[in-house]
PDB file of C-alpha atoms in Angstrom:
ATOM      1  CA  UNK A   1    -218.275-142.477 -29.233  1.00 68.00           C
ATOM      2  CA  UNK A   2    -215.180-142.868 -31.385  1.00 89.00           C
ATOM      3  CA  UNK A   3    -213.298-146.128 -31.214  1.00 96.00           C
ATOM      4  CA  UNK A   4    -210.013-144.616 -32.427  1.00 97.00           C
ATOM      5  CA  UNK A   5    -207.117-145.672 -30.154  1.00 97.00           C
ATOM      6  CA  UNK A   6    -209.251-148.374 -28.518  1.00 97.00           C
ATOM      7  CA  UNK A   7    -208.266-152.031 -28.411  1.00 97.00           C
ATOM      8  CA  UNK A   8    -210.072-154.540 -30.582  1.00 97.00           C
ATOM      9  CA  UNK A   9    -212.860-156.336 -28.742  1.00 97.00           C
ATOM     10  CA  UNK A  10    -212.876-160.115 -28.413  1.00 97.00           C
ATOM     11  CA  UNK A  11    -214.290-162.038 -31.371  1.00 97.00           C
ATOM     12  CA  UNK A  12    -214.211-165.492 -32.873  1.00 98.00           C
ATOM     13  CA  UNK A  13    -215.190-165.987 -36.515  1.00 98.00           C
ATOM     14  CA  UNK A  14    -214.687-168.400 -39.366  1.00 98.00           C
ATOM     15  CA  UNK A  15    -212.990-167.220 -42.535  1.00 98.00           C
ATOM     16  CA  UNK A  16    -212.108-168.442 -46.001  1.00 98.00           C
ATOM     17  CA  UNK A  17    -208.440-168.130 -46.968  1.00 98.00           C
ATOM     18  CA  UNK A  18    -206.154-170.057 -49.320  1.00 95.00           C
ATOM     19  CA  UNK A  19    -208.951-172.432 -50.279  1.00 96.00           C
ATOM     20  CA  UNK A  20    -209.656-173.526 -46.710  1.00 98.00           C
ATOM     21  CA  UNK A  21    -211.749-172.522 -43.723  1.00 98.00           C
ATOM     22  CA  UNK A  22    -209.882-171.097 -40.757  1.00 98.00           C
ATOM     23  CA  UNK A  23    -210.863-169.599 -37.424  1.00 98.00           C
ATOM     24  CA  UNK A  24    -209.765-166.103 -36.456  1.00 98.00           C
ATOM     25  CA  UNK A  25    -209.945-164.326 -33.114  1.00 98.00           C
ATOM     26  CA  UNK A  26    -208.554-161.128 -31.640  1.00 97.00           C
ATOM     27  CA  UNK A  27    -205.584-163.169 -30.366  1.00 97.00           C
ATOM     28  CA  UNK A  28    -204.521-163.952 -33.945  1.00 97.00           C
ATOM     29  CA  UNK A  29    -203.952-160.324 -34.880  1.00 97.00           C
ATOM     30  CA  UNK A  30    -201.588-159.392 -32.053  1.00 97.00           C
ATOM     31  CA  UNK A  31    -197.991-158.896 -33.203  1.00 97.00           C
ATOM     32  CA  UNK A  32    -198.730-157.677 -36.736  1.00 96.00           C
ATOM     33  CA  UNK A  33    -200.402-154.701 -38.306  1.00 98.00           C
ATOM     34  CA  UNK A  34    -203.945-155.509 -39.406  1.00 98.00           C
ATOM     35  CA  UNK A  35    -206.512-154.040 -41.739  1.00 98.00           C
ATOM     36  CA  UNK A  36    -210.178-154.848 -41.201  1.00 98.00           C
ATOM     37  CA  UNK A  37    -212.023-154.075 -44.428  1.00 98.00           C
ATOM     38  CA  UNK A  38    -215.796-154.245 -43.948  1.00 98.00           C
ATOM     39  CA  UNK A  39    -218.100-154.346 -46.970  1.00 98.00           C
ATOM     40  CA  UNK A  40    -221.870-154.823 -47.362  1.00 98.00           C
ATOM     41  CA  UNK A  41    -222.244-158.176 -49.107  1.00 98.00           C
ATOM     42  CA  UNK A  42    -220.845-160.869 -51.388  1.00 98.00           C
ATOM     43  CA  UNK A  43    -222.102-161.076 -54.985  1.00 96.00           C
ATOM     44  CA  UNK A  44    -222.707-157.329 -55.245  1.00 95.00           C
ATOM     45  CA  UNK A  45    -221.377-154.465 -57.319  1.00 94.00           C
ATOM     46  CA  UNK A  46    -218.820-152.118 -55.749  1.00 97.00           C
ATOM     47  CA  UNK A  47    -217.574-154.745 -53.266  1.00 97.00           C
ATOM     48  CA  UNK A  48    -215.782-156.994 -55.786  1.00 97.00           C
ATOM     49  CA  UNK A  49    -213.954-154.009 -57.285  1.00 97.00           C
ATOM     50  CA  UNK A  50    -212.660-153.040 -53.844  1.00 98.00           C
ATOM     51  CA  UNK A  51    -211.603-156.555 -52.844  1.00 98.00           C
ATOM     52  CA  UNK A  52    -209.890-157.065 -56.207  1.00 98.00           C
ATOM     53  CA  UNK A  53    -208.045-153.750 -55.776  1.00 98.00           C
ATOM     54  CA  UNK A  54    -206.795-154.965 -52.383  1.00 98.00           C
ATOM     55  CA  UNK A  55    -205.821-158.286 -53.976  1.00 98.00           C
ATOM     56  CA  UNK A  56    -203.842-156.471 -56.669  1.00 98.00           C
ATOM     57  CA  UNK A  57    -201.904-154.624 -53.941  1.00 98.00           C
ATOM     58  CA  UNK A  58    -201.676-157.500 -51.458  1.00 98.00           C
ATOM     59  CA  UNK A  59    -197.956-158.161 -52.004  1.00 98.00           C
ATOM     60  CA  UNK A  60    -197.176-154.568 -51.018  1.00 98.00           C
ATOM     61  CA  UNK A  61    -199.237-154.942 -47.832  1.00 98.00           C
ATOM     62  CA  UNK A  62    -197.461-158.210 -47.007  1.00 97.00           C
ATOM     63  CA  UNK A  63    -194.064-156.487 -47.391  1.00 97.00           C
ATOM     64  CA  UNK A  64    -195.225-154.084 -44.667  1.00 97.00           C
ATOM     65  CA  UNK A  65    -196.058-157.023 -42.332  1.00 96.00           C
ATOM     66  CA  UNK A  66    -199.813-156.457 -42.606  1.00 98.00           C
ATOM     67  CA  UNK A  67    -202.651-158.955 -42.520  1.00 98.00           C
ATOM     68  CA  UNK A  68    -205.850-158.004 -44.334  1.00 98.00           C
ATOM     69  CA  UNK A  69    -209.248-159.213 -43.181  1.00 98.00           C
ATOM     70  CA  UNK A  70    -212.208-158.564 -45.467  1.00 98.00           C
ATOM     71  CA  UNK A  71    -215.416-158.801 -43.428  1.00 98.00           C
ATOM     72  CA  UNK A  72    -219.089-158.989 -44.330  1.00 98.00           C
ATOM     73  CA  UNK A  73    -222.126-160.422 -42.590  1.00 98.00           C
ATOM     74  CA  UNK A  74    -222.166-163.275 -45.111  1.00 98.00           C
ATOM     75  CA  UNK A  75    -220.922-166.714 -44.046  1.00 98.00           C
ATOM     76  CA  UNK A  76    -217.497-168.154 -44.781  1.00 98.00           C
ATOM     77  CA  UNK A  77    -219.343-170.608 -47.071  1.00 98.00           C
ATOM     78  CA  UNK A  78    -220.671-167.700 -49.122  1.00 98.00           C
ATOM     79  CA  UNK A  79    -217.142-166.270 -49.327  1.00 98.00           C
ATOM     80  CA  UNK A  80    -215.879-169.569 -50.742  1.00 98.00           C
ATOM     81  CA  UNK A  81    -218.699-169.715 -53.303  1.00 98.00           C
ATOM     82  CA  UNK A  82    -217.987-166.130 -54.351  1.00 98.00           C
ATOM     83  CA  UNK A  83    -214.250-166.859 -54.587  1.00 98.00           C
ATOM     84  CA  UNK A  84    -214.979-169.900 -56.776  1.00 97.00           C
ATOM     85  CA  UNK A  85    -217.360-168.104 -59.155  1.00 97.00           C
ATOM     86  CA  UNK A  86    -216.020-164.565 -59.542  1.00 97.00           C
ATOM     87  CA  UNK A  87    -212.959-163.816 -61.640  1.00 96.00           C
ATOM     88  CA  UNK A  88    -212.236-160.704 -59.563  1.00 96.00           C
ATOM     89  CA  UNK A  89    -212.650-162.386 -56.170  1.00 98.00           C
ATOM     90  CA  UNK A  90    -210.644-165.443 -57.243  1.00 98.00           C
ATOM     91  CA  UNK A  91    -207.556-163.186 -56.975  1.00 97.00           C
ATOM     92  CA  UNK A  92    -208.127-162.636 -53.226  1.00 98.00           C
ATOM     93  CA  UNK A  93    -205.449-164.336 -51.096  1.00 98.00           C
ATOM     94  CA  UNK A  94    -206.186-162.630 -47.764  1.00 98.00           C
ATOM     95  CA  UNK A  95    -208.752-163.827 -45.216  1.00 98.00           C
ATOM     96  CA  UNK A  96    -212.440-163.247 -45.897  1.00 98.00           C
ATOM     97  CA  UNK A  97    -214.193-163.345 -42.521  1.00 98.00           C
ATOM     98  CA  UNK A  98    -217.801-164.413 -42.259  1.00 98.00           C
ATOM     99  CA  UNK A  99    -219.765-162.508 -39.617  1.00 98.00           C
ATOM    100  CA  UNK A 100    -223.339-163.833 -39.880  1.00 98.00           C
ATOM    101  CA  UNK A 101    -224.139-162.900 -36.260  1.00 98.00           C
ATOM    102  CA  UNK A 102    -222.842-159.358 -36.803  1.00 98.00           C
ATOM    103  CA  UNK A 103    -220.776-159.423 -33.615  1.00 97.00           C
ATOM    104  CA  UNK A 104    -217.515-158.339 -35.255  1.00 98.00           C
ATOM    105  CA  UNK A 105    -219.310-155.753 -37.397  1.00 98.00           C
ATOM    106  CA  UNK A 106    -220.962-154.290 -34.288  1.00 98.00           C
ATOM    107  CA  UNK A 107    -217.620-154.330 -32.420  1.00 97.00           C
ATOM    108  CA  UNK A 108    -216.331-151.881 -35.037  1.00 98.00           C
ATOM    109  CA  UNK A 109    -219.569-149.825 -35.000  1.00 97.00           C
ATOM    110  CA  UNK A 110    -220.271-150.353 -38.713  1.00 98.00           C
ATOM    111  CA  UNK A 111    -223.456-152.445 -38.612  1.00 98.00           C
ATOM    112  CA  UNK A 112    -226.337-151.086 -40.665  1.00 97.00           C
ATOM    113  CA  UNK A 113    -228.963-152.590 -38.349  1.00 97.00           C
ATOM    114  CA  UNK A 114    -231.966-152.086 -40.610  1.00 97.00           C
ATOM    115  CA  UNK A 115    -230.336-154.227 -43.317  1.00 96.00           C
ATOM    116  CA  UNK A 116    -228.080-156.503 -41.241  1.00 97.00           C
ATOM    117  CA  UNK A 117    -225.170-155.429 -43.443  1.00 98.00           C
ATOM    118  CA  UNK A 118    -221.831-153.761 -42.782  1.00 98.00           C
ATOM    119  CA  UNK A 119    -221.070-150.231 -43.892  1.00 98.00           C
ATOM    120  CA  UNK A 120    -217.927-149.690 -45.970  1.00 98.00           C
ATOM    121  CA  UNK A 121    -215.531-149.337 -43.045  1.00 98.00           C
ATOM    122  CA  UNK A 122    -211.754-149.579 -43.089  1.00 98.00           C
ATOM    123  CA  UNK A 123    -209.705-149.871 -39.917  1.00 98.00           C
ATOM    124  CA  UNK A 124    -205.931-150.047 -39.466  1.00 98.00           C
ATOM    125  CA  UNK A 125    -204.823-151.694 -36.216  1.00 98.00           C
ATOM    126  CA  UNK A 126    -201.323-151.575 -34.760  1.00 98.00           C
ATOM    127  CA  UNK A 127    -199.500-154.722 -33.564  1.00 98.00           C
ATOM    128  CA  UNK A 128    -201.033-154.303 -30.107  1.00 98.00           C
ATOM    129  CA  UNK A 129    -204.573-154.410 -31.508  1.00 98.00           C
ATOM    130  CA  UNK A 130    -205.332-150.687 -31.149  1.00 98.00           C
ATOM    131  CA  UNK A 131    -207.324-148.944 -33.877  1.00 98.00           C
ATOM    132  CA  UNK A 132    -205.178-146.252 -35.506  1.00 98.00           C
ATOM    133  CA  UNK A 133    -207.296-145.168 -38.476  1.00 97.00           C
ATOM    134  CA  UNK A 134    -210.960-145.304 -39.386  1.00 97.00           C
ATOM    135  CA  UNK A 135    -212.586-144.602 -42.745  1.00 97.00           C
ATOM    136  CA  UNK A 136    -216.283-145.084 -43.406  1.00 97.00           C
ATOM    137  CA  UNK A 137    -217.843-144.338 -46.780  1.00 96.00           C
ATOM    138  CA  UNK A 138    -221.354-144.464 -48.168  1.00 94.00           C
ATOM    139  CA  UNK A 139    -222.358-147.682 -49.898  1.00 90.00           C
ATOM    140  CA  UNK A 140    -221.910-146.312 -53.421  1.00 93.00           C
ATOM    141  CA  UNK A 141    -218.371-144.993 -52.860  1.00 96.00           C
ATOM    142  CA  UNK A 142    -215.570-147.481 -53.462  1.00 97.00           C
ATOM    143  CA  UNK A 143    -212.263-147.270 -51.636  1.00 97.00           C
ATOM    144  CA  UNK A 144    -208.743-147.132 -53.069  1.00 97.00           C
ATOM    145  CA  UNK A 145    -206.024-149.567 -51.927  1.00 98.00           C
ATOM    146  CA  UNK A 146    -203.226-147.146 -52.861  1.00 96.00           C
ATOM    147  CA  UNK A 147    -204.608-144.516 -50.475  1.00 96.00           C
ATOM    148  CA  UNK A 148    -204.989-147.190 -47.802  1.00 98.00           C
ATOM    149  CA  UNK A 149    -201.316-148.102 -48.305  1.00 98.00           C
ATOM    150  CA  UNK A 150    -200.350-144.447 -47.854  1.00 97.00           C
ATOM    151  CA  UNK A 151    -202.321-144.219 -44.588  1.00 97.00           C
ATOM    152  CA  UNK A 152    -200.843-147.498 -43.368  1.00 98.00           C
ATOM    153  CA  UNK A 153    -197.304-146.274 -44.040  1.00 98.00           C
ATOM    154  CA  UNK A 154    -198.072-143.042 -42.162  1.00 97.00           C
ATOM    155  CA  UNK A 155    -199.485-144.992 -39.193  1.00 97.00           C
ATOM    156  CA  UNK A 156    -196.427-147.248 -39.147  1.00 98.00           C
ATOM    157  CA  UNK A 157    -194.108-144.238 -39.379  1.00 97.00           C
ATOM    158  CA  UNK A 158    -195.605-142.363 -36.437  1.00 96.00           C
ATOM    159  CA  UNK A 159    -195.727-145.619 -34.465  1.00 96.00           C
ATOM    160  CA  UNK A 160    -191.935-145.876 -34.869  1.00 97.00           C
ATOM    161  CA  UNK A 161    -191.322-142.127 -34.444  1.00 96.00           C
ATOM    162  CA  UNK A 162    -193.317-140.841 -31.470  1.00 94.00           C
ATOM    163  CA  UNK A 163    -193.495-137.074 -31.390  1.00 94.00           C
ATOM    164  CA  UNK A 164    -193.588-136.714 -35.175  1.00 95.00           C
ATOM    165  CA  UNK A 165    -196.693-136.267 -37.312  1.00 95.00           C
ATOM    166  CA  UNK A 166    -197.378-136.800 -41.012  1.00 95.00           C
ATOM    167  CA  UNK A 167    -198.919-133.820 -42.819  1.00 93.00           C
ATOM    168  CA  UNK A 168    -201.552-134.007 -45.557  1.00 94.00           C
ATOM    169  CA  UNK A 169    -200.563-136.042 -48.613  1.00 93.00           C
ATOM    170  CA  UNK A 170    -197.531-137.429 -46.751  1.00 95.00           C
ATOM    171  CA  UNK A 171    -195.732-140.278 -48.490  1.00 94.00           C
ATOM    172  CA  UNK A 172    -192.815-142.430 -47.391  1.00 93.00           C
ATOM    173  CA  UNK A 173    -189.589-140.426 -47.518  1.00 93.00           C
ATOM    174  CA  UNK A 174    -191.348-137.063 -47.338  1.00 95.00           C
ATOM    175  CA  UNK A 175    -190.789-134.616 -44.497  1.00 93.00           C
ATOM    176  CA  UNK A 176    -192.736-134.974 -41.278  1.00 94.00           C
ATOM    177  CA  UNK A 177    -193.444-132.372 -38.621  1.00 91.00           C
ATOM    178  CA  UNK A 178    -192.488-132.191 -34.964  1.00 92.00           C
ATOM    179  CA  UNK A 179    -195.265-130.234 -33.249  1.00 88.00           C
ATOM    180  CA  UNK A 180    -193.840-127.419 -31.141  1.00 87.00           C
ATOM    181  CA  UNK A 181    -194.553-123.884 -30.054  1.00 84.00           C
ATOM    182  CA  UNK A 182    -192.142-122.690 -32.764  1.00 82.00           C
ATOM    183  CA  UNK A 183    -194.452-124.055 -35.508  1.00 79.00           C
ATOM    184  CA  UNK A 184    -197.619-122.343 -34.279  1.00 87.00           C
ATOM    185  CA  UNK A 185    -198.775-119.939 -36.992  1.00 83.00           C
ATOM    186  CA  UNK A 186    -195.875-120.778 -39.324  1.00 77.00           C
ATOM    187  CA  UNK A 187    -197.435-123.605 -41.293  1.00 80.00           C
TER     188      UNK A 187
END
């Protein structure tokens, strides 16, 4: 069953952010756009390239009033150790949530049960905590923060403009569509 347009389930996890440990629950995400960025494990190969790419684009996400939460089934202690020892991960300023019980990972249906690891899943949530986009890729396929930004901007646009839709490759400032009988067969 798809979880698109469903509300985030309750959770309570510890995270590493800004050189300290913090707690995060579903209550903390209400009121802002959120991105939950699941990845398999700390100290691996594709994962640091993805998290560093997000870090390099973090200021742009912040301008759009978005909080980013990187999530793996590692602990928040492991996240701190990785942050302290990896040049790429040391650039991360957003929260890195530890999910050693797998509850949060299972809530988003991205747990690889046989390994106890998260799939590469990306979720954009609106300020009410409803899931607006889902992307899941195979372990060997890294994600691109610039494409995530484009999808976020599209989700924010249609949130503010009900009745309009963003066509393929839509970017901010480009034309949108208003679905109607007049468009049927003309696109």
